[in-house]
Amino acid sequence: SRRNSAMSVSKTKRGSRRTSETPAPEPTLTGRVCWLLAAAAWAFLAVSIGGFNIADWPSSTVGVYNTPISNPGGEVGAAISWWAFASTGLGAWLILSFGAIALGVLFTGRSISHPFVRTIGVMLAAVAFGGLQHAWMPTVGPIPGMEAGLIPGELDTVLSGRFGGLGTSLILMTTLILGLLVAADEIL
């Protein structure tokens, strides 16, 4: 019968339908190994981005690179951190933060619904965050000349030319909120 089923459906205060949670199945060895690999990759990214040095290869702002590379992730970590900041500016930290949240959700045995759509939401929020950084604090950022990153900087420049400072800020704040909602509506 429907009343005794493992997945019962109940009405919430808002009138939406929500499924009640069943006990999480015991994780498999493959699932545990995949989670550990993802956690190790996240830790490497966090250390690499945290250890960013403007004078490490592949920086375009110095004439002579650090020898040896000062990034704790080595050449790979230096390249990852450079391109993370060059593309999204400080939005790279937002992406890294949502990666940690995703790992935490998976660690508790829950699954992430629509992971591709959630990833798009995080990327949208990171670009909007970088655009706001470019609009409000154009000289703050890890890479001189590309403080907010290439994508958010160009987005802010194009929007500012068409909508002015206030309109651009409203558009980017709305985009940031929408990106965060897409990324984490079930957490909120």
XYZ file of C-alpha atoms in Angstrom:
188
model
C 0.000 0.000 0.000
C 1.039 3.611 -0.476
C 1.058 4.386 3.270
C 3.669 1.770 4.038
C 5.970 2.537 1.153
C 9.556 3.562 1.851
C 9.122 6.856 -0.025
C 6.004 8.516 1.312
C 4.988 11.903 -0.018
C 3.799 14.619 2.334
C 2.492 18.147 1.938
C 4.630 20.946 3.370
C 3.429 24.327 4.653
C 4.003 25.931 1.255
C 1.873 23.319 -0.479
C 4.739 21.762 -2.403
C 5.243 18.026 -2.450
C 8.376 16.711 -0.812
C 9.490 13.121 -0.408
C 10.460 11.954 3.040
C 13.983 10.705 3.332
C 14.718 7.034 3.655
C 17.794 5.782 5.428
C 20.831 6.143 3.206
C 22.107 2.878 1.774
C 25.456 1.649 3.014
C 28.178 3.172 0.803
C 30.022 0.814 -1.479
C 33.779 0.491 -1.668
C 33.725 2.169 -5.086
C 31.687 5.067 -3.698
C 34.088 5.525 -0.802
C 37.130 5.448 -3.080
C 35.531 7.974 -5.460
C 34.700 10.276 -2.546
C 38.263 10.041 -1.204
C 39.677 10.824 -4.661
C 37.344 13.809 -4.986
C 38.298 15.038 -1.496
C 42.000 14.697 -2.331
C 41.475 16.608 -5.603
C 39.584 19.338 -3.722
C 42.381 19.579 -1.123
C 44.968 19.878 -3.915
C 42.932 22.640 -5.582
C 42.479 24.473 -2.284
C 46.205 24.336 -1.494
C 47.104 25.357 -5.051
C 44.706 28.301 -5.163
C 45.668 29.326 -1.636
C 49.353 29.169 -2.570
C 49.011 31.353 -5.666
C 52.065 33.486 -6.395
C 51.997 36.018 -9.200
C 55.639 35.281 -10.075
C 55.026 31.554 -10.732
C 54.739 30.171 -14.244
C 52.409 30.726 -16.340
C 52.004 34.314 -15.159
C 52.049 36.994 -17.813
C 52.842 39.829 -15.389
C 56.499 39.059 -14.681
C 59.564 38.764 -16.882
C 61.366 36.127 -14.832
C 59.468 33.317 -13.117
C 60.162 31.952 -9.650
C 62.726 29.154 -9.706
C 61.695 26.866 -8.146
C 57.953 27.456 -8.295
C 56.658 28.621 -4.915
C 53.144 27.183 -5.298
C 52.757 24.142 -3.004
C 51.050 22.319 -5.907
C 54.117 22.685 -8.129
C 53.761 23.532 -11.814
C 50.320 21.952 -12.049
C 49.055 23.846 -8.994
C 50.539 27.101 -10.292
C 48.832 26.644 -13.669
C 45.489 25.734 -12.070
C 45.570 28.710 -9.710
C 46.660 31.097 -12.470
C 43.851 30.067 -14.813
C 41.274 29.960 -12.012
C 42.035 33.558 -11.071
C 42.577 34.684 -14.673
C 39.166 33.362 -15.734
C 36.919 34.100 -12.719
C 38.950 36.295 -10.336
C 37.929 35.870 -6.723
C 34.958 33.836 -7.982
C 37.389 30.902 -7.951
C 36.949 30.828 -4.161
C 33.183 30.573 -4.613
C 33.626 27.564 -6.891
C 36.001 25.974 -4.383
C 33.546 26.623 -1.534
C 30.701 24.935 -3.369
C 33.001 22.006 -4.087
C 33.502 21.644 -0.323
C 29.737 21.834 0.248
C 29.162 19.140 -2.383
C 31.737 16.895 -0.731
C 30.047 17.437 2.626
C 26.646 16.549 1.203
C 28.025 13.386 -0.374
C 29.882 12.498 2.834
C 26.597 12.464 4.753
C 25.236 9.876 2.338
C 22.864 12.194 0.497
C 22.928 12.635 -3.242
C 23.008 15.856 -5.244
C 20.071 16.152 -7.579
C 20.807 17.520 -11.037
C 24.592 17.915 -10.577
C 25.124 19.365 -14.065
C 22.545 22.100 -13.496
C 23.987 22.816 -10.027
C 27.452 23.174 -11.577
C 26.103 25.684 -14.094
C 24.573 27.634 -11.183
C 27.913 27.733 -9.372
C 29.718 28.931 -12.505
C 27.071 31.599 -13.110
C 27.385 32.792 -9.503
C 31.200 32.857 -9.737
C 31.158 34.972 -12.900
C 28.569 37.345 -11.407
C 30.630 37.607 -8.218
C 33.704 38.453 -10.276
C 31.673 41.002 -12.243
C 30.610 42.680 -9.003
C 34.239 42.639 -7.904
C 35.174 44.409 -11.144
C 32.377 46.958 -10.719
C 32.866 47.741 -7.037
C 36.548 46.987 -6.333
C 38.347 47.095 -9.679
C 41.848 47.199 -8.166
C 41.379 44.293 -5.738
C 42.441 40.903 -7.025
C 45.327 38.503 -7.346
C 46.425 39.332 -10.916
C 47.297 42.948 -11.814
C 45.434 44.006 -14.926
C 42.954 41.126 -14.600
C 41.864 41.615 -10.991
C 38.346 40.281 -11.502
C 39.281 37.759 -14.174
C 38.827 37.941 -17.917
C 35.231 36.729 -18.153
C 33.738 38.786 -15.279
C 35.770 41.856 -16.238
C 34.535 41.770 -19.810
C 30.964 41.111 -18.651
C 31.077 44.134 -16.347
C 32.598 46.320 -19.075
C 29.910 45.381 -21.608
C 27.045 45.756 -19.122
C 28.384 49.078 -17.782
C 28.451 50.522 -21.283
C 24.793 49.668 -21.776
C 23.215 49.960 -18.323
C 25.533 52.208 -16.299
C 26.911 51.430 -12.854
C 23.604 50.994 -11.005
C 21.974 48.878 -13.704
C 25.047 46.693 -13.994
C 25.204 46.174 -10.237
C 21.520 45.201 -10.116
C 21.915 42.784 -13.027
C 25.020 41.174 -11.517
C 23.473 40.920 -8.023
C 20.368 39.292 -9.515
C 22.561 36.914 -11.512
C 24.562 36.064 -8.387
C 21.403 35.307 -6.417
C 19.919 33.241 -9.246
C 23.168 31.304 -9.634
C 23.257 30.574 -5.904
C 19.613 29.469 -5.969
C 20.244 27.138 -8.883
C 23.345 25.785 -7.162
C 21.901 25.277 -3.694
C 18.126 25.658 -3.605
C 17.710 22.446 -1.632
C 20.211 23.574 0.998
C 18.435 26.893 1.494
